[in-house]
Amino acid sequence: MKSSNAPRAGAALLFLFLLSLPASAQVSDVYIVPAAANGPGAAGTVWQTSFHLMNPQSYPLEVTLGFMPTGGAAADSDAFSIEVPANTTVYSPNIVEEFRTNASTGSLLVAVFPEDNLSASDPEDVGSRGVILQTRTFNVRSDGTVGQGIDGAMTGLLDYELDGLTAIATGVQNYGAPGLSGFRTNVGAANLGDSSFKLYVTVWDADGESLGTIAKQIPPLAHVQYRLEVEVEDGTLEFWAEDEVLPASFEEFVFPYASVVDNRTGDATYLDPKLLATPCSGGLFPFSAGRISSTMPRLTVQSVRRMFSAAGAIERATLVRGETGRTRIERHADR
């Protein structure tokens, strides 16, 4: 494993990988939403995650939703499936509430498995099973809601020794007092691996000076979130990951993120890290210097099967057509 006390020397840009994908791969059969919530936060905030999923196909799709709790408590993992009709959007105003879990925060997984969709035009083709996903995590206030949109992700960090990649999130603000002034930054990640990952976060100020590196352990099949421990006014975070056991395949992903919250209003902005070679210590590596090719594997249904297996039996949830015409996911009524 690489030492953790120096900036990472990176490899190929994810940009090359995205160029290599067919257009259909931009509509995916699997997503992870690294952060979702249903409960209280700092400074009197109350967080909730809404969920919209659209089936753009001309036939129905069986879609499976999973929940990975913060900290990795296996008993709080859960999953259920829904059948989404052709060209239909299904939604939940509070998706975490639909899971049988005691956890108030965690990560969401969405997968459209081939074996559940044999009536698709080509069950083995990602584009034939692709869906479109959007979530929003927001603070519920007496005068309305303020919050952040969080798209489903398809690629994340692997072990740095295996992939040579770091991830960069800029626009970080972490100073002041919750409820009074300034901004606070929360840092988190979801681990889809079978073993524990260590996530390193280096904080860079606006002048390019390193303010230190923080290391946090992320249990297998778990979500972790914590308050950034370094004060910075306008800076950047650099993430990289190390697996306890170097994986033999490109299937054990870590999905880091950051979120900046206004200490006065509780309004949040999600920072989606870009997978890059490090911009520090000499700039980006040339494309030809990368150790991984432009066909770097993305998140696949094979990568997420272990999580759904850990969640136990998968039941079918109900879809209810409301008075406004919206098709709502309803599972909590049968708890």
mmCIF file of C-alpha atoms in Angstrom:
data_model
loop_
_atom_site.group_PDB
_atom_site.id
_atom_site.type_symbol
_atom_site.label_atom_id
_atom_site.label_comp_id
_atom_site.label_asym_id
_atom_site.label_seq_id
_atom_site.Cartn_x
_atom_site.Cartn_y
_atom_site.Cartn_z
ATOM 1 C CA MET A 1 0.000 0.000 0.000
ATOM 2 C CA LYS A 2 1.057 3.568 -0.585
ATOM 3 C CA SER A 3 2.083 5.704 2.357
ATOM 4 C CA SER A 4 -0.664 8.075 3.483
ATOM 5 C CA ASN A 5 1.281 11.194 4.400
ATOM 6 C CA ALA A 6 1.960 12.658 0.948
ATOM 7 C CA PRO A 7 -0.087 13.878 -2.034
ATOM 8 C CA ARG A 8 -1.087 11.094 -4.384
ATOM 9 C CA ALA A 9 0.483 10.732 -7.803
ATOM 10 C CA GLY A 10 -2.437 9.940 -10.091
ATOM 11 C CA ALA A 11 -3.194 8.203 -13.348
ATOM 12 C CA ALA A 12 -5.630 8.593 -16.246
ATOM 13 C CA LEU A 13 -8.546 10.994 -16.160
ATOM 14 C CA LEU A 14 -12.028 9.565 -15.844
ATOM 15 C CA PHE A 15 -12.812 11.777 -18.839
ATOM 16 C CA LEU A 16 -11.206 9.224 -21.135
ATOM 17 C CA PHE A 17 -13.324 6.488 -19.652
ATOM 18 C CA LEU A 18 -16.532 8.444 -20.137
ATOM 19 C CA LEU A 19 -15.659 9.110 -23.777
ATOM 20 C CA SER A 20 -15.264 5.376 -24.293
ATOM 21 C CA LEU A 21 -18.793 4.585 -23.108
ATOM 22 C CA PRO A 22 -21.716 4.265 -25.503
ATOM 23 C CA ALA A 23 -24.477 6.812 -25.058
ATOM 24 C CA SER A 24 -26.743 4.141 -23.551
ATOM 25 C CA ALA A 25 -24.316 3.661 -20.650
ATOM 26 C CA GLN A 26 -25.155 7.150 -19.443
ATOM 27 C CA VAL A 27 -28.548 5.662 -18.490
ATOM 28 C CA SER A 28 -27.522 3.004 -16.030
ATOM 29 C CA ASP A 29 -28.890 -0.223 -14.593
ATOM 30 C CA VAL A 30 -27.169 0.437 -11.254
ATOM 31 C CA TYR A 31 -26.554 3.519 -9.106
ATOM 32 C CA ILE A 32 -25.387 4.390 -5.630
ATOM 33 C CA VAL A 33 -26.565 7.500 -3.809
ATOM 34 C CA PRO A 34 -23.795 7.962 -1.220
ATOM 35 C CA ALA A 35 -25.861 10.013 1.253
ATOM 36 C CA ALA A 36 -29.506 9.747 2.314
ATOM 37 C CA ALA A 37 -31.193 10.726 5.558
ATOM 38 C CA ASN A 38 -34.351 10.761 7.637
ATOM 39 C CA GLY A 39 -33.610 12.429 10.956
ATOM 40 C CA PRO A 40 -32.138 15.353 12.885
ATOM 41 C CA GLY A 41 -28.769 17.000 12.202
ATOM 42 C CA ALA A 42 -26.630 19.741 13.710
ATOM 43 C CA ALA A 43 -27.932 23.171 14.716
ATOM 44 C CA GLY A 44 -31.589 22.151 14.747
ATOM 45 C CA THR A 45 -31.694 20.817 11.197
ATOM 46 C CA VAL A 46 -34.036 17.981 10.195
ATOM 47 C CA TRP A 47 -32.937 16.051 7.094
ATOM 48 C CA GLN A 48 -35.009 14.045 4.647
ATOM 49 C CA THR A 49 -34.320 12.478 1.228
ATOM 50 C CA SER A 50 -36.813 12.443 -1.629
ATOM 51 C CA PHE A 51 -36.474 9.992 -4.494
ATOM 52 C CA HIS A 52 -37.489 10.023 -8.164
ATOM 53 C CA LEU A 53 -36.856 7.145 -10.567
ATOM 54 C CA MET A 54 -37.954 7.085 -14.224
ATOM 55 C CA ASN A 55 -38.184 4.050 -16.496
ATOM 56 C CA PRO A 56 -37.501 5.315 -20.044
ATOM 57 C CA GLN A 57 -38.079 1.889 -21.614
ATOM 58 C CA SER A 58 -41.182 0.751 -23.544
ATOM 59 C CA TYR A 59 -41.706 -2.135 -21.088
ATOM 60 C CA PRO A 60 -41.893 -2.426 -17.277
ATOM 61 C CA LEU A 61 -38.740 -2.976 -15.222
ATOM 62 C CA GLU A 62 -38.257 -4.670 -11.871
ATOM 63 C CA VAL A 63 -36.034 -2.317 -9.839
ATOM 64 C CA THR A 64 -34.429 -3.260 -6.515
ATOM 65 C CA LEU A 65 -33.628 -0.644 -3.868
ATOM 66 C CA GLY A 66 -31.183 -1.257 -1.022
ATOM 67 C CA PHE A 67 -30.140 0.676 2.080
ATOM 68 C CA MET A 68 -26.629 0.562 3.622
ATOM 69 C CA PRO A 69 -26.694 2.126 7.113
ATOM 70 C CA THR A 70 -24.131 4.470 8.586
ATOM 71 C CA GLY A 71 -21.562 2.433 10.495
ATOM 72 C CA GLY A 72 -22.403 -0.844 8.776
ATOM 73 C CA ALA A 73 -24.902 -2.393 11.219
ATOM 74 C CA ALA A 74 -26.027 -5.481 9.283
ATOM 75 C CA ALA A 75 -29.388 -5.602 11.046
ATOM 76 C CA ASP A 76 -30.230 -2.166 9.636
ATOM 77 C CA SER A 77 -29.525 -3.114 6.015
ATOM 78 C CA ASP A 78 -32.686 -3.623 3.993
ATOM 79 C CA ALA A 79 -33.912 -3.999 0.426
ATOM 80 C CA PHE A 80 -37.160 -4.170 -1.514
ATOM 81 C CA SER A 81 -38.228 -4.190 -5.163
ATOM 82 C CA ILE A 82 -40.754 -2.282 -7.241
ATOM 83 C CA GLU A 83 -42.123 -2.836 -10.723
ATOM 84 C CA VAL A 84 -41.887 0.442 -12.617
ATOM 85 C CA PRO A 85 -44.232 0.652 -15.637
ATOM 86 C CA ALA A 86 -42.976 1.831 -19.024
ATOM 87 C CA ASN A 87 -42.279 5.580 -19.287
ATOM 88 C CA THR A 88 -43.333 6.059 -15.650
ATOM 89 C CA THR A 89 -41.755 8.102 -12.871
ATOM 90 C CA VAL A 90 -42.115 6.750 -9.339
ATOM 91 C CA TYR A 91 -41.310 8.822 -6.296
ATOM 92 C CA SER A 92 -41.060 8.886 -2.541
ATOM 93 C CA PRO A 93 -41.006 12.096 -0.484
ATOM 94 C CA ASN A 94 -38.975 10.271 2.189
ATOM 95 C CA ILE A 95 -37.257 7.213 0.745
ATOM 96 C CA VAL A 96 -35.349 6.180 3.899
ATOM 97 C CA GLU A 97 -38.712 5.870 5.670
ATOM 98 C CA GLU A 98 -39.656 3.108 3.232
ATOM 99 C CA PHE A 99 -36.882 0.832 4.517
ATOM 100 C CA ARG A 100 -37.186 -1.306 7.626
ATOM 101 C CA THR A 101 -34.240 0.221 9.421
ATOM 102 C CA ASN A 102 -33.443 1.909 12.706
ATOM 103 C CA ALA A 103 -30.732 3.973 11.043
ATOM 104 C CA SER A 104 -31.485 7.592 10.184
ATOM 105 C CA THR A 105 -28.623 7.949 7.669
ATOM 106 C CA GLY A 106 -26.908 5.780 5.108
ATOM 107 C CA SER A 107 -26.485 5.132 1.391
ATOM 108 C CA LEU A 108 -28.970 3.971 -1.245
ATOM 109 C CA LEU A 109 -28.346 1.359 -3.912
ATOM 110 C CA VAL A 110 -30.523 0.941 -7.001
ATOM 111 C CA ALA A 111 -30.103 -2.075 -9.295
ATOM 112 C CA VAL A 112 -32.002 -3.521 -12.263
ATOM 113 C CA PHE A 113 -30.913 -7.155 -12.310
ATOM 114 C CA PRO A 114 -31.004 -9.105 -15.609
ATOM 115 C CA GLU A 115 -32.634 -12.171 -14.054
ATOM 116 C CA ASP A 116 -35.534 -10.033 -12.821
ATOM 117 C CA ASN A 117 -36.104 -8.491 -16.247
ATOM 118 C CA LEU A 118 -36.163 -11.299 -18.785
ATOM 119 C CA SER A 119 -38.856 -9.449 -20.748
ATOM 120 C CA ALA A 120 -36.453 -6.563 -21.501
ATOM 121 C CA SER A 121 -35.452 -6.193 -25.136
ATOM 122 C CA ASP A 122 -32.004 -7.546 -24.227
ATOM 123 C CA PRO A 123 -31.760 -8.540 -20.533
ATOM 124 C CA GLU A 124 -27.952 -8.637 -20.639
ATOM 125 C CA ASP A 125 -27.628 -5.144 -22.113
ATOM 126 C CA VAL A 126 -27.226 -2.248 -19.669
ATOM 127 C CA GLY A 127 -29.043 0.172 -21.955
ATOM 128 C CA SER A 128 -32.061 -2.134 -22.176
ATOM 129 C CA ARG A 129 -32.359 -2.119 -18.371
ATOM 130 C CA GLY A 130 -31.326 1.490 -17.815
ATOM 131 C CA VAL A 131 -33.287 3.833 -15.557
ATOM 132 C CA ILE A 132 -32.870 7.487 -14.596
ATOM 133 C CA LEU A 133 -32.462 8.484 -10.945
ATOM 134 C CA GLN A 134 -32.536 11.738 -8.985
ATOM 135 C CA THR A 135 -32.636 12.305 -5.226
ATOM 136 C CA ARG A 136 -32.756 15.424 -3.063
ATOM 137 C CA THR A 137 -31.641 15.598 0.569
ATOM 138 C CA PHE A 138 -33.054 18.657 2.285
ATOM 139 C CA ASN A 139 -33.506 20.380 5.613
ATOM 140 C CA VAL A 140 -37.179 20.681 6.594
ATOM 141 C CA ARG A 141 -37.924 24.114 8.099
ATOM 142 C CA SER A 142 -41.103 25.857 9.163
ATOM 143 C CA ASP A 143 -40.868 28.122 6.100
ATOM 144 C CA GLY A 144 -40.109 25.365 3.587
ATOM 145 C CA THR A 145 -37.127 23.228 2.615
ATOM 146 C CA VAL A 146 -33.526 23.955 1.672
ATOM 147 C CA GLY A 147 -31.175 21.295 0.398
ATOM 148 C CA GLN A 148 -29.137 19.576 -2.259
ATOM 149 C CA GLY A 149 -29.698 17.368 -5.256
ATOM 150 C CA ILE A 150 -27.663 14.145 -5.195
ATOM 151 C CA ASP A 151 -27.426 12.211 -8.445
ATOM 152 C CA GLY A 152 -26.849 8.498 -8.474
ATOM 153 C CA ALA A 153 -23.168 7.670 -9.081
ATOM 154 C CA MET A 154 -21.756 4.943 -11.337
ATOM 155 C CA THR A 155 -18.007 5.150 -10.653
ATOM 156 C CA GLY A 156 -15.953 5.548 -7.490
ATOM 157 C CA LEU A 157 -12.472 5.073 -6.098
ATOM 158 C CA LEU A 158 -10.798 1.699 -5.926
ATOM 159 C CA ASP A 159 -7.703 0.923 -3.868
ATOM 160 C CA TYR A 160 -5.115 3.566 -4.789
ATOM 161 C CA GLU A 161 -2.456 0.917 -5.376
ATOM 162 C CA LEU A 162 -4.795 -0.746 -7.881
ATOM 163 C CA ASP A 163 -6.216 2.261 -9.731
ATOM 164 C CA GLY A 164 -3.814 5.140 -9.062
ATOM 165 C CA LEU A 165 -6.719 7.613 -8.810
ATOM 166 C CA THR A 166 -7.680 10.300 -6.352
ATOM 167 C CA ALA A 167 -10.876 12.362 -6.273
ATOM 168 C CA ILE A 168 -11.083 16.151 -6.016
ATOM 169 C CA ALA A 169 -13.909 18.188 -4.452
ATOM 170 C CA THR A 170 -13.560 21.961 -4.453
ATOM 171 C CA GLY A 171 -15.680 24.752 -2.995
ATOM 172 C CA VAL A 172 -15.084 23.576 0.581
ATOM 173 C CA GLN A 173 -15.925 25.994 3.407
ATOM 174 C CA ASN A 174 -15.544 24.963 7.031
ATOM 175 C CA TYR A 175 -15.462 27.767 9.592
ATOM 176 C CA GLY A 176 -17.738 29.584 12.029
ATOM 177 C CA ALA A 177 -20.231 28.216 14.553
ATOM 178 C CA PRO A 178 -23.241 25.979 13.778
ATOM 179 C CA GLY A 179 -26.436 27.964 14.064
ATOM 180 C CA LEU A 180 -24.569 31.291 14.165
ATOM 181 C CA SER A 181 -22.094 32.008 11.377
ATOM 182 C CA GLY A 182 -20.059 30.604 8.514
ATOM 183 C CA PHE A 183 -20.318 27.148 6.987
ATOM 184 C CA ARG A 184 -19.659 23.568 8.024
ATOM 185 C CA THR A 185 -18.458 20.769 5.754
ATOM 186 C CA ASN A 186 -19.457 17.153 6.206
ATOM 187 C CA VAL A 187 -17.321 14.463 4.603
ATOM 188 C CA GLY A 188 -18.544 10.960 3.918
ATOM 189 C CA ALA A 189 -18.252 7.833 1.813
ATOM 190 C CA ALA A 190 -19.990 4.574 0.992
ATOM 191 C CA ASN A 191 -17.991 1.340 0.889
ATOM 192 C CA LEU A 192 -19.203 -1.430 -1.423
ATOM 193 C CA GLY A 193 -16.280 -3.690 -0.559
ATOM 194 C CA ASP A 194 -16.232 -6.888 1.468
ATOM 195 C CA SER A 195 -13.395 -5.553 3.609
ATOM 196 C CA SER A 196 -12.752 -2.343 5.491
ATOM 197 C CA PHE A 197 -11.415 0.631 3.542
ATOM 198 C CA LYS A 198 -9.366 3.508 4.875
ATOM 199 C CA LEU A 199 -10.341 6.807 3.247
ATOM 200 C CA TYR A 200 -7.726 9.561 3.282
ATOM 201 C CA VAL A 201 -8.755 13.204 2.888
ATOM 202 C CA THR A 202 -6.146 15.905 2.320
ATOM 203 C CA VAL A 203 -7.340 19.494 2.860
ATOM 204 C CA TRP A 204 -5.867 22.182 0.565
ATOM 205 C CA ASP A 205 -6.406 25.883 1.149
ATOM 206 C CA ALA A 206 -7.002 28.458 -1.596
ATOM 207 C CA ASP A 207 -3.241 29.121 -1.884
ATOM 208 C CA GLY A 208 -2.392 25.480 -2.553
ATOM 209 C CA GLU A 209 -1.029 24.726 0.917
ATOM 210 C CA SER A 210 -1.825 21.384 2.517
ATOM 211 C CA LEU A 211 -3.584 21.779 5.878
ATOM 212 C CA GLY A 212 -3.219 18.111 6.755
ATOM 213 C CA THR A 213 -4.566 14.657 5.955
ATOM 214 C CA ILE A 214 -7.377 12.894 7.798
ATOM 215 C CA ALA A 215 -7.819 9.105 7.710
ATOM 216 C CA LYS A 216 -11.102 7.380 8.559
ATOM 217 C CA GLN A 217 -11.958 3.701 8.553
ATOM 218 C CA ILE A 218 -15.066 2.676 6.608
ATOM 219 C CA PRO A 219 -16.534 -0.733 7.488
ATOM 220 C CA PRO A 220 -17.548 -3.121 4.688
ATOM 221 C CA LEU A 221 -20.935 -2.461 3.071
ATOM 222 C CA ALA A 222 -21.372 0.713 5.069
ATOM 223 C CA HIS A 223 -21.766 4.474 4.973
ATOM 224 C CA VAL A 224 -19.704 6.880 7.097
ATOM 225 C CA GLN A 225 -20.100 10.648 7.521
ATOM 226 C CA TYR A 226 -18.261 13.055 9.817
ATOM 227 C CA ARG A 227 -17.648 16.761 10.296
ATOM 228 C CA LEU A 228 -14.438 17.977 8.625
ATOM 229 C CA GLU A 229 -11.897 18.517 11.394
ATOM 230 C CA VAL A 230 -9.814 21.192 9.647
ATOM 231 C CA GLU A 231 -10.865 24.833 9.361
ATOM 232 C CA VAL A 232 -10.691 26.176 5.799
ATOM 233 C CA GLU A 233 -12.433 29.137 4.167
ATOM 234 C CA ASP A 234 -12.285 28.352 0.439
ATOM 235 C CA GLY A 235 -10.478 25.141 -0.253
ATOM 236 C CA THR A 236 -10.348 21.725 -1.855
ATOM 237 C CA LEU A 237 -10.439 18.145 -0.625
ATOM 238 C CA GLU A 238 -8.437 15.313 -2.182
ATOM 239 C CA PHE A 239 -9.649 11.762 -1.484
ATOM 240 C CA TRP A 240 -7.936 8.413 -1.957
ATOM 241 C CA ALA A 241 -8.643 4.964 -0.597
ATOM 242 C CA GLU A 242 -6.753 1.922 0.648
ATOM 243 C CA ASP A 243 -8.316 -1.502 1.086
ATOM 244 C CA GLU A 244 -7.227 -3.700 3.977
ATOM 245 C CA VAL A 245 -6.819 -6.545 1.478
ATOM 246 C CA LEU A 246 -5.929 -5.519 -2.060
ATOM 247 C CA PRO A 247 -8.941 -6.663 -4.118
ATOM 248 C CA ALA A 248 -8.438 -9.008 -7.010
ATOM 249 C CA SER A 249 -11.024 -7.250 -9.184
ATOM 250 C CA PHE A 250 -12.455 -3.837 -9.986
ATOM 251 C CA GLU A 251 -15.620 -4.471 -7.949
ATOM 252 C CA GLU A 252 -14.883 -2.995 -4.516
ATOM 253 C CA PHE A 253 -15.685 0.680 -4.865
ATOM 254 C CA VAL A 254 -15.569 3.572 -2.408
ATOM 255 C CA PHE A 255 -17.770 6.600 -3.149
ATOM 256 C CA PRO A 256 -16.558 9.730 -1.292
ATOM 257 C CA TYR A 257 -18.390 13.050 -1.131
ATOM 258 C CA ALA A 258 -18.570 16.329 0.765
ATOM 259 C CA SER A 259 -21.465 18.585 1.677
ATOM 260 C CA VAL A 260 -21.229 22.255 2.666
ATOM 261 C CA VAL A 261 -24.003 23.478 4.995
ATOM 262 C CA ASP A 262 -24.772 27.128 5.759
ATOM 263 C CA ASN A 263 -24.544 27.383 9.554
ATOM 264 C CA ARG A 264 -27.228 30.074 9.667
ATOM 265 C CA THR A 265 -29.934 28.608 7.432
ATOM 266 C CA GLY A 266 -29.151 24.891 7.253
ATOM 267 C CA ASP A 267 -29.006 25.080 3.446
ATOM 268 C CA ALA A 268 -26.735 22.401 1.980
ATOM 269 C CA THR A 269 -24.668 22.104 -1.212
ATOM 270 C CA TYR A 270 -23.497 18.660 -2.294
ATOM 271 C CA LEU A 271 -19.924 18.439 -3.615
ATOM 272 C CA ASP A 272 -19.499 15.528 -6.009
ATOM 273 C CA PRO A 273 -15.766 14.697 -6.209
ATOM 274 C CA LYS A 274 -14.271 14.341 -9.681
ATOM 275 C CA LEU A 275 -12.065 11.315 -10.227
ATOM 276 C CA LEU A 276 -8.733 12.740 -11.324
ATOM 277 C CA ALA A 277 -5.032 12.268 -11.158
ATOM 278 C CA THR A 278 -3.856 14.640 -8.450
ATOM 279 C CA PRO A 279 -3.349 18.274 -9.517
ATOM 280 C CA CYS A 280 -0.643 18.630 -6.880
ATOM 281 C CA SER A 281 3.104 18.076 -7.178
ATOM 282 C CA GLY A 282 3.617 18.788 -10.853
ATOM 283 C CA GLY A 283 0.133 18.775 -12.355
ATOM 284 C CA LEU A 284 -1.959 16.106 -14.008
ATOM 285 C CA PHE A 285 -0.200 13.137 -15.496
ATOM 286 C CA PRO A 286 -0.310 12.844 -19.303
ATOM 287 C CA PHE A 287 -3.080 10.570 -20.520
ATOM 288 C CA SER A 288 -0.512 8.083 -21.815
ATOM 289 C CA ALA A 289 1.006 7.663 -18.362
ATOM 290 C CA GLY A 290 -2.078 6.097 -16.818
ATOM 291 C CA ARG A 291 -1.911 2.631 -15.302
ATOM 292 C CA ILE A 292 -5.540 1.921 -16.124
ATOM 293 C CA SER A 293 -7.090 2.060 -19.560
ATOM 294 C CA SER A 294 -9.999 4.160 -20.790
ATOM 295 C CA THR A 295 -12.191 1.085 -20.295
ATOM 296 C CA MET A 296 -11.923 1.240 -16.510
ATOM 297 C CA PRO A 297 -14.856 -0.798 -15.132
ATOM 298 C CA ARG A 298 -17.782 1.160 -13.768
ATOM 299 C CA LEU A 299 -20.185 0.066 -11.055
ATOM 300 C CA THR A 300 -22.096 -3.017 -12.219
ATOM 301 C CA VAL A 301 -24.915 -5.169 -10.908
ATOM 302 C CA GLN A 302 -22.283 -7.801 -10.103
ATOM 303 C CA SER A 303 -20.551 -5.277 -7.845
ATOM 304 C CA VAL A 304 -23.647 -4.685 -5.718
ATOM 305 C CA ARG A 305 -25.010 -8.217 -5.335
ATOM 306 C CA ARG A 306 -23.200 -8.742 -2.020
ATOM 307 C CA MET A 307 -25.045 -5.832 -0.438
ATOM 308 C CA PHE A 308 -28.471 -7.118 -1.471
ATOM 309 C CA SER A 309 -27.541 -10.580 -0.225
ATOM 310 C CA ALA A 310 -26.632 -9.060 3.145
ATOM 311 C CA ALA A 311 -30.017 -7.328 3.322
ATOM 312 C CA GLY A 312 -31.891 -10.637 3.337
ATOM 313 C CA ALA A 313 -35.271 -11.345 1.760
ATOM 314 C CA ILE A 314 -36.388 -8.827 -0.859
ATOM 315 C CA GLU A 315 -40.107 -8.073 -0.830
ATOM 316 C CA ARG A 316 -42.162 -6.243 -3.438
ATOM 317 C CA ALA A 317 -43.309 -2.759 -2.453
ATOM 318 C CA THR A 318 -46.580 -1.226 -3.598
ATOM 319 C CA LEU A 319 -46.980 1.646 -6.026
ATOM 320 C CA VAL A 320 -49.910 3.957 -5.289
ATOM 321 C CA ARG A 321 -51.366 6.421 -7.787
ATOM 322 C CA GLY A 322 -52.147 9.598 -5.842
ATOM 323 C CA GLU A 323 -54.795 12.228 -6.464
ATOM 324 C CA THR A 324 -52.225 14.428 -8.176
ATOM 325 C CA GLY A 325 -51.412 11.629 -10.626
ATOM 326 C CA ARG A 326 -47.997 10.866 -9.156
ATOM 327 C CA THR A 327 -47.010 7.221 -8.641
ATOM 328 C CA ARG A 328 -45.745 6.906 -5.100
ATOM 329 C CA ILE A 329 -43.744 4.117 -3.473
ATOM 330 C CA GLU A 330 -45.640 2.773 -0.440
ATOM 331 C CA ARG A 331 -43.977 0.205 1.780
ATOM 332 C CA HIS A 332 -44.071 1.574 5.314
ATOM 333 C CA ALA A 333 -47.778 0.791 5.741
ATOM 334 C CA ASP A 334 -47.068 -2.947 6.061
ATOM 335 C CA ARG A 335 -44.385 -2.663 8.744
#
